[in-house]
mmCIF file of C-alpha atoms in Angstrom:
data_model
loop_
_atom_site.group_PDB
_atom_site.id
_atom_site.type_symbol
_atom_site.label_atom_id
_atom_site.label_comp_id
_atom_site.label_asym_id
_atom_site.label_seq_id
_atom_site.Cartn_x
_atom_site.Cartn_y
_atom_site.Cartn_z
ATOM 1 C CA MET A 161 -19.312 170.128 65.600
ATOM 2 C CA PRO A 162 -16.115 171.075 66.898
ATOM 3 C CA ILE A 163 -15.969 173.731 69.724
ATOM 4 C CA HIS A 164 -15.083 177.261 68.498
ATOM 5 C CA ASP A 165 -12.704 179.512 70.162
ATOM 6 C CA TRP A 166 -15.132 181.988 71.426
ATOM 7 C CA THR A 167 -12.197 184.464 72.660
ATOM 8 C CA ARG A 168 -11.937 185.487 69.116
ATOM 9 C CA VAL A 169 -15.147 187.651 69.249
ATOM 10 C CA ASP A 170 -16.615 190.015 71.724
ATOM 11 C CA ALA A 171 -18.713 189.095 74.641
ATOM 12 C CA GLY A 172 -21.761 190.217 72.994
ATOM 13 C CA ILE A 173 -21.730 187.796 70.056
ATOM 14 C CA PHE A 174 -21.366 184.910 72.660
ATOM 15 C CA HIS A 175 -24.169 186.317 74.654
ATOM 16 C CA ASP A 176 -26.355 186.049 71.489
ATOM 17 C CA PHE A 177 -25.280 182.460 70.913
ATOM 18 C CA HIS A 178 -25.467 181.511 74.714
ATOM 19 C CA HIS A 179 -29.344 182.707 74.525
ATOM 20 C CA GLU A 180 -30.016 180.520 71.156
ATOM 21 C CA TRP A 181 -28.107 177.282 72.872
ATOM 22 C CA ILE A 182 -30.249 177.649 76.006
ATOM 23 C CA SER A 183 -33.299 177.552 73.955
ATOM 24 C CA THR A 184 -31.911 174.885 71.578
ATOM 25 C CA ILE A 185 -31.325 172.604 74.693
ATOM 26 C CA LYS A 186 -34.636 173.288 76.276
ATOM 27 C CA HIS A 187 -36.420 172.200 73.262
ATOM 28 C CA ALA A 188 -34.209 168.912 73.027
ATOM 29 C CA LEU A 189 -34.862 168.244 76.715
ATOM 30 C CA ASN A 190 -38.717 168.689 76.275
ATOM 31 C CA ALA A 191 -38.704 166.897 73.133
ATOM 32 C CA GLY A 192 -38.255 163.462 74.820
ATOM 33 C CA VAL A 193 -34.943 163.487 76.666
ATOM 34 C CA LEU A 194 -36.460 164.062 79.868
ATOM 35 C CA PRO A 195 -38.852 161.485 81.679
ATOM 36 C CA PRO A 196 -42.604 162.991 81.139
ATOM 37 C CA GLU A 197 -42.888 164.019 84.851
ATOM 38 C CA TYR A 198 -40.191 166.713 84.304
ATOM 39 C CA TYR A 199 -39.819 169.819 82.166
ATOM 40 C CA ALA A 200 -37.119 172.294 81.113
ATOM 41 C CA LEU A 201 -37.866 176.104 81.559
ATOM 42 C CA ALA A 202 -35.385 178.924 80.240
ATOM 43 C CA GLU A 203 -34.969 181.354 82.975
ATOM 44 C CA GLN A 204 -33.660 184.973 82.844
ATOM 45 C CA ILE A 205 -31.067 186.169 85.610
ATOM 46 C CA ALA A 206 -31.736 189.708 86.712
ATOM 47 C CA GLY A 207 -30.151 192.279 84.378
ATOM 48 C CA GLY A 208 -30.520 189.924 81.349
ATOM 49 C CA LEU A 209 -32.149 190.317 77.882
ATOM 50 C CA GLY A 210 -33.081 186.627 77.572
ATOM 51 C CA PRO A 211 -32.820 183.154 78.732
ATOM 52 C CA ASP A 212 -29.698 182.781 81.004
ATOM 53 C CA VAL A 213 -30.157 179.404 82.574
ATOM 54 C CA LEU A 214 -32.366 176.342 82.185
ATOM 55 C CA THR A 215 -34.314 174.941 85.247
ATOM 56 C CA LEU A 216 -35.543 171.340 85.399
ATOM 57 C CA GLU A 217 -38.712 171.044 87.246
ATOM 58 C CA ASN A 218 -40.631 167.820 88.466
ATOM 59 C CA VAL A 219 -44.529 167.912 88.421
ATOM 60 C CA ARG A 220 -45.565 167.159 91.913
ATOM 61 C CA ALA A 221 -48.730 165.800 90.694
ATOM 62 C CA VAL A 222 -47.496 162.796 88.666
ATOM 63 C CA PRO A 223 -49.956 160.145 87.834
ATOM 64 C CA ASP A 224 -49.326 156.938 89.722
ATOM 65 C CA ARG A 225 -48.147 154.396 86.862
ATOM 66 C CA SER A 226 -47.493 151.444 89.355
ATOM 67 C CA ASP A 227 -50.574 149.678 88.320
ATOM 68 C CA SER A 228 -50.757 150.860 84.598
ATOM 69 C CA GLY A 229 -48.896 147.724 83.542
ATOM 70 C CA GLU A 230 -46.270 149.987 81.807
ATOM 71 C CA THR A 231 -42.783 148.690 82.127
ATOM 72 C CA PRO A 232 -39.565 151.233 82.142
ATOM 73 C CA THR A 233 -37.303 150.757 79.085
ATOM 74 C CA GLY A 234 -33.902 150.317 79.312
ATOM 75 C CA ASP A 235 -32.083 151.612 82.574
ATOM 76 C CA ALA A 236 -34.868 154.199 82.992
ATOM 77 C CA GLY A 237 -36.483 152.913 86.125
ATOM 78 C CA GLY A 238 -39.612 154.226 87.796
ATOM 79 C CA ASN A 239 -38.438 157.744 87.432
ATOM 80 C CA GLY A 240 -37.018 157.696 84.048
ATOM 81 C CA GLY A 241 -33.277 158.630 83.139
ATOM 82 C CA LEU A 242 -30.117 156.449 83.456
ATOM 83 C CA ALA A 243 -29.130 154.831 86.500
ATOM 84 C CA LEU A 244 -25.402 156.042 87.734
ATOM 85 C CA ALA A 245 -24.630 152.621 89.246
ATOM 86 C CA THR A 246 -25.308 150.569 85.673
ATOM 87 C CA VAL A 247 -24.598 153.446 83.203
ATOM 88 C CA PRO A 248 -21.706 155.805 84.559
ATOM 89 C CA PRO A 249 -21.166 159.114 82.742
ATOM 90 C CA LYS A 250 -18.205 158.891 80.128
ATOM 91 C CA VAL A 251 -16.014 161.416 81.781
ATOM 92 C CA ARG A 252 -12.501 161.394 82.414
ATOM 93 C CA PHE A 253 -12.369 162.587 86.237
ATOM 94 C CA THR A 254 -14.787 162.270 89.173
ATOM 95 C CA ALA A 255 -14.748 163.740 92.640
ATOM 96 C CA ALA A 256 -16.910 163.153 95.795
ATOM 97 C CA ALA A 257 -17.306 165.004 99.096
ATOM 98 C CA GLU A 258 -18.315 163.266 102.108
ATOM 99 C CA THR A 259 -21.349 164.980 104.019
ATOM 100 C CA GLU A 260 -19.218 165.555 107.174
ATOM 101 C CA THR A 261 -16.306 167.436 104.996
ATOM 102 C CA TYR A 262 -18.704 169.231 103.095
ATOM 103 C CA ALA A 263 -20.772 170.337 106.138
ATOM 104 C CA HIS A 264 -17.577 171.557 107.994
ATOM 105 C CA LYS A 265 -16.512 173.559 104.586
ATOM 106 C CA ARG A 266 -19.663 175.372 104.187
ATOM 107 C CA SER A 267 -21.027 178.060 106.370
ATOM 108 C CA ARG A 268 -23.901 179.606 104.538
ATOM 109 C CA ILE A 269 -27.739 179.008 104.618
ATOM 110 C CA ALA A 270 -29.421 178.574 101.465
ATOM 111 C CA ILE A 271 -33.130 179.658 101.329
ATOM 112 C CA ARG A 272 -35.515 177.841 98.989
ATOM 113 C CA HIS A 273 -38.819 179.122 97.589
ATOM 114 C CA ALA A 274 -41.652 176.876 97.718
ATOM 115 C CA SER A 275 -43.019 177.183 94.290
ATOM 116 C CA GLY A 276 -45.863 174.916 92.844
ATOM 117 C CA ASP A 277 -43.574 172.767 91.018
ATOM 118 C CA GLN A 278 -40.191 171.666 92.410
ATOM 119 C CA VAL A 279 -36.858 172.684 90.788
ATOM 120 C CA VAL A 280 -34.566 169.700 90.836
ATOM 121 C CA ALA A 281 -31.810 170.820 88.529
ATOM 122 C CA MET A 282 -30.124 173.475 86.783
ATOM 123 C CA LEU A 283 -27.886 174.053 83.734
ATOM 124 C CA GLU A 284 -25.671 177.028 83.535
ATOM 125 C CA ILE A 285 -23.587 178.102 80.487
ATOM 126 C CA VAL A 286 -20.536 180.266 81.788
ATOM 127 C CA SER A 287 -20.531 183.825 79.968
ATOM 128 C CA PRO A 288 -17.410 186.155 79.764
ATOM 129 C CA GLY A 289 -19.309 188.225 82.280
ATOM 130 C CA ASN A 290 -19.237 185.569 84.948
ATOM 131 C CA LYS A 291 -15.438 185.898 85.062
ATOM 132 C CA ALA A 292 -15.162 189.481 84.246
ATOM 133 C CA SER A 293 -14.350 190.665 87.901
ATOM 134 C CA ARG A 294 -13.500 188.863 91.132
ATOM 135 C CA HIS A 295 -17.175 189.916 92.350
ATOM 136 C CA ALA A 296 -18.716 188.498 89.396
ATOM 137 C CA LEU A 297 -16.861 184.890 89.775
ATOM 138 C CA ARG A 298 -17.395 185.035 93.298
ATOM 139 C CA SER A 299 -21.155 185.381 92.896
ATOM 140 C CA PHE A 300 -21.206 182.617 90.197
ATOM 141 C CA VAL A 301 -19.492 180.365 92.563
ATOM 142 C CA GLU A 302 -21.643 181.184 95.520
ATOM 143 C CA LYS A 303 -24.686 180.731 93.452
ATOM 144 C CA ALA A 304 -23.526 177.299 92.191
ATOM 145 C CA VAL A 305 -22.738 176.105 95.761
ATOM 146 C CA GLU A 306 -25.952 177.327 97.207
ATOM 147 C CA LEU A 307 -27.775 175.346 94.569
ATOM 148 C CA LEU A 308 -25.853 172.132 95.686
ATOM 149 C CA ASP A 309 -26.584 173.193 99.293
ATOM 150 C CA ALA A 310 -30.022 172.754 98.431
ATOM 151 C CA GLY A 311 -29.928 169.785 96.799
ATOM 152 C CA ILE A 312 -30.462 170.794 93.488
ATOM 153 C CA HIS A 313 -28.239 169.234 90.760
ATOM 154 C CA LEU A 314 -26.230 171.292 88.388
ATOM 155 C CA LEU A 315 -24.584 171.025 85.043
ATOM 156 C CA VAL A 316 -22.010 173.706 84.197
ATOM 157 C CA VAL A 317 -20.538 174.411 80.617
ATOM 158 C CA ASP A 318 -17.455 176.673 80.508
ATOM 159 C CA LEU A 319 -16.299 177.488 76.863
ATOM 160 C CA PHE A 320 -13.837 179.799 77.998
ATOM 161 C CA PRO A 321 -10.105 179.082 79.073
ATOM 162 C CA PRO A 322 -9.120 179.896 82.878
ATOM 163 C CA GLY A 323 -8.062 183.349 83.695
ATOM 164 C CA PRO A 324 -6.434 185.046 86.633
ATOM 165 C CA ARG A 325 -9.393 184.501 88.895
ATOM 166 C CA ASP A 326 -9.903 180.726 88.010
ATOM 167 C CA PRO A 327 -6.571 179.421 87.078
ATOM 168 C CA GLN A 328 -7.854 175.890 87.220
ATOM 169 C CA GLY A 329 -11.119 176.590 85.774
ATOM 170 C CA ILE A 330 -14.539 176.885 86.968
ATOM 171 C CA HIS A 331 -14.797 173.374 88.659
ATOM 172 C CA ARG A 332 -12.039 174.028 90.613
ATOM 173 C CA ALA A 333 -13.277 177.322 91.754
ATOM 174 C CA ILE A 334 -16.577 175.676 92.735
ATOM 175 C CA TRP A 335 -15.456 172.515 94.370
ATOM 176 C CA SER A 336 -12.783 174.244 96.496
ATOM 177 C CA GLU A 337 -15.923 175.568 98.252
ATOM 178 C CA ILE A 338 -16.989 171.963 99.132
ATOM 179 C CA ALA A 339 -13.908 169.830 99.841
ATOM 180 C CA GLU A 340 -10.185 170.142 99.737
ATOM 181 C CA ASP A 341 -9.366 169.860 96.107
ATOM 182 C CA ASP A 342 -6.205 169.696 94.035
ATOM 183 C CA PHE A 343 -7.712 169.163 90.614
ATOM 184 C CA GLN A 344 -5.747 170.475 87.855
ATOM 185 C CA LEU A 345 -6.885 171.136 83.957
ATOM 186 C CA PRO A 346 -4.798 169.365 81.427
ATOM 187 C CA ALA A 347 -2.536 171.990 79.894
ATOM 188 C CA ASP A 348 -3.861 171.278 76.420
ATOM 189 C CA GLN A 349 -7.611 171.203 77.423
ATOM 190 C CA PRO A 350 -8.659 174.435 79.288
ATOM 191 C CA LEU A 351 -12.356 174.196 78.933
ATOM 192 C CA THR A 352 -14.523 172.451 81.405
ATOM 193 C CA LEU A 353 -17.731 170.580 81.347
ATOM 194 C CA VAL A 354 -18.928 169.504 84.889
ATOM 195 C CA ALA A 355 -21.978 167.805 86.214
ATOM 196 C CA TYR A 356 -22.769 167.961 90.097
ATOM 197 C CA SER A 357 -24.991 165.262 91.768
ATOM 198 C CA ALA A 358 -26.399 167.096 94.790
ATOM 199 C CA GLY A 359 -27.323 164.165 97.185
ATOM 200 C CA GLU A 360 -25.947 163.762 100.509
ATOM 201 C CA LEU A 361 -22.514 162.635 98.767
ATOM 202 C CA LYS A 362 -21.839 165.479 96.500
ATOM 203 C CA ARG A 363 -20.245 164.249 93.464
ATOM 204 C CA ALA A 364 -18.599 165.961 90.342
ATOM 205 C CA PHE A 365 -18.157 164.493 86.889
ATOM 206 C CA ILE A 366 -15.689 166.364 84.857
ATOM 207 C CA GLU A 367 -14.869 166.471 81.278
ATOM 208 C CA PRO A 368 -11.996 168.729 80.214
ATOM 209 C CA THR A 369 -12.219 169.753 76.636
ATOM 210 C CA ALA A 370 -10.742 172.319 74.035
ATOM 211 C CA PRO A 371 -11.383 174.456 70.958
ATOM 212 C CA GLY A 372 -11.656 171.977 67.893
ATOM 213 C CA ASN A 373 -12.981 168.981 70.061
ATOM 214 C CA PRO A 374 -16.556 167.841 69.769
ATOM 215 C CA LEU A 375 -18.985 168.242 72.549
ATOM 216 C CA PRO A 376 -19.584 165.083 74.434
ATOM 217 C CA ASP A 377 -22.984 164.644 75.838
ATOM 218 C CA MET A 378 -23.075 165.446 79.411
ATOM 219 C CA PRO A 379 -25.277 164.149 82.623
ATOM 220 C CA LEU A 380 -27.818 166.409 84.028
ATOM 221 C CA PHE A 381 -28.919 164.679 87.179
ATOM 222 C CA LEU A 382 -32.707 164.442 88.166
ATOM 223 C CA GLU A 383 -31.957 162.438 91.462
ATOM 224 C CA PRO A 384 -28.630 161.820 93.055
ATOM 225 C CA ASP A 385 -28.129 158.561 91.206
ATOM 226 C CA ARG A 386 -30.337 159.161 88.115
ATOM 227 C CA TYR A 387 -29.589 161.362 85.199
ATOM 228 C CA VAL A 388 -30.231 162.213 81.490
ATOM 229 C CA PRO A 389 -27.855 162.782 78.916
ATOM 230 C CA VAL A 390 -27.892 166.233 77.592
ATOM 231 C CA PRO A 391 -27.034 166.575 73.666
ATOM 232 C CA LEU A 392 -24.593 169.347 73.835
ATOM 233 C CA ASP A 393 -23.083 168.798 70.673
ATOM 234 C CA GLN A 394 -26.399 168.358 68.624
ATOM 235 C CA SER A 395 -27.750 171.619 70.176
ATOM 236 C CA TYR A 396 -24.423 173.464 69.814
ATOM 237 C CA GLN A 397 -24.386 172.956 66.080
ATOM 238 C CA ALA A 398 -28.107 174.037 65.756
ATOM 239 C CA ALA A 399 -27.499 177.273 67.845
ATOM 240 C CA PHE A 400 -24.206 178.033 65.926
ATOM 241 C CA ASP A 401 -26.305 177.542 62.588
ATOM 242 C CA ALA A 402 -28.384 180.600 63.852
ATOM 243 C CA VAL A 403 -24.979 182.852 64.587
ATOM 244 C CA PRO A 404 -24.870 185.538 61.834
ATOM 245 C CA LYS A 405 -22.464 184.328 58.964
ATOM 246 C CA ARG A 406 -20.379 187.523 59.490
ATOM 247 C CA TRP A 407 -19.447 186.141 62.869
ATOM 248 C CA GLN A 408 -19.301 182.671 61.879
ATOM 249 C CA GLY A 409 -16.646 183.869 59.649
ATOM 250 C CA GLU A 410 -14.758 185.394 62.604
ATOM 251 C CA LEU A 411 -14.908 182.006 64.480
ATOM 252 C CA GLY A 412 -13.562 180.060 61.812
ATOM 253 C CA PRO A 413 -15.055 177.981 58.796
ATOM 254 C CA SER A 414 -17.789 175.446 60.117
ATOM 255 C CA PRO A 415 -16.579 171.865 59.601
ATOM 256 C CA THR A 416 -17.817 169.784 56.926
ATOM 257 C CA ARG A 417 -20.929 168.002 58.278
#
């Protein structure tokens, strides 16, 4: 389904869609996209009225399959997912930051809570509120960088064009905190999809896009060199079908499917 121009409606309409989309992605991931030892949870950020982000967690007590006779399928390997070395994500831009450069650039300490199951990745869908003020954008960027500091992989989906506080988009705002960066969004593709691998070598996989384009699947890393493809287009379509018809009309007619 082509991406809609969400600047045509107020933030509350996207807020409603945002929650539906998070839930739809969660169901898709838990219905077979994730390997069995992982699961996705929708979590609420303070002040929200529903799910704001998705976390991927790894069950610590995973049964040992080494002697089960099971053979991993495809490129999944022992821990599931796709191997970066053999199935690289289909994105147009990539970036990497060496550990030394990254350490010199950062000055914060990330504190991680030792919960029962380990959080390994998060998915964030940017909302208008994340860019509504300098403080809001700064908070979003700091949270993203602290997750990467803590070794938590991240997928960011930003369906809003750059503004005065992120003139080259959300990836540039995040990555400039990690390494020297001169990334520029193509002028005709102002929206950003970006997946981050949070290993010792920080990697970014960036796919610019625009309203009217279909959403590609994007990688969500489970390990620094292993990921699963997130069905963004399929889940977007399902979530959009739940938007009230009155607002579907404001956003433009749905394409023939």
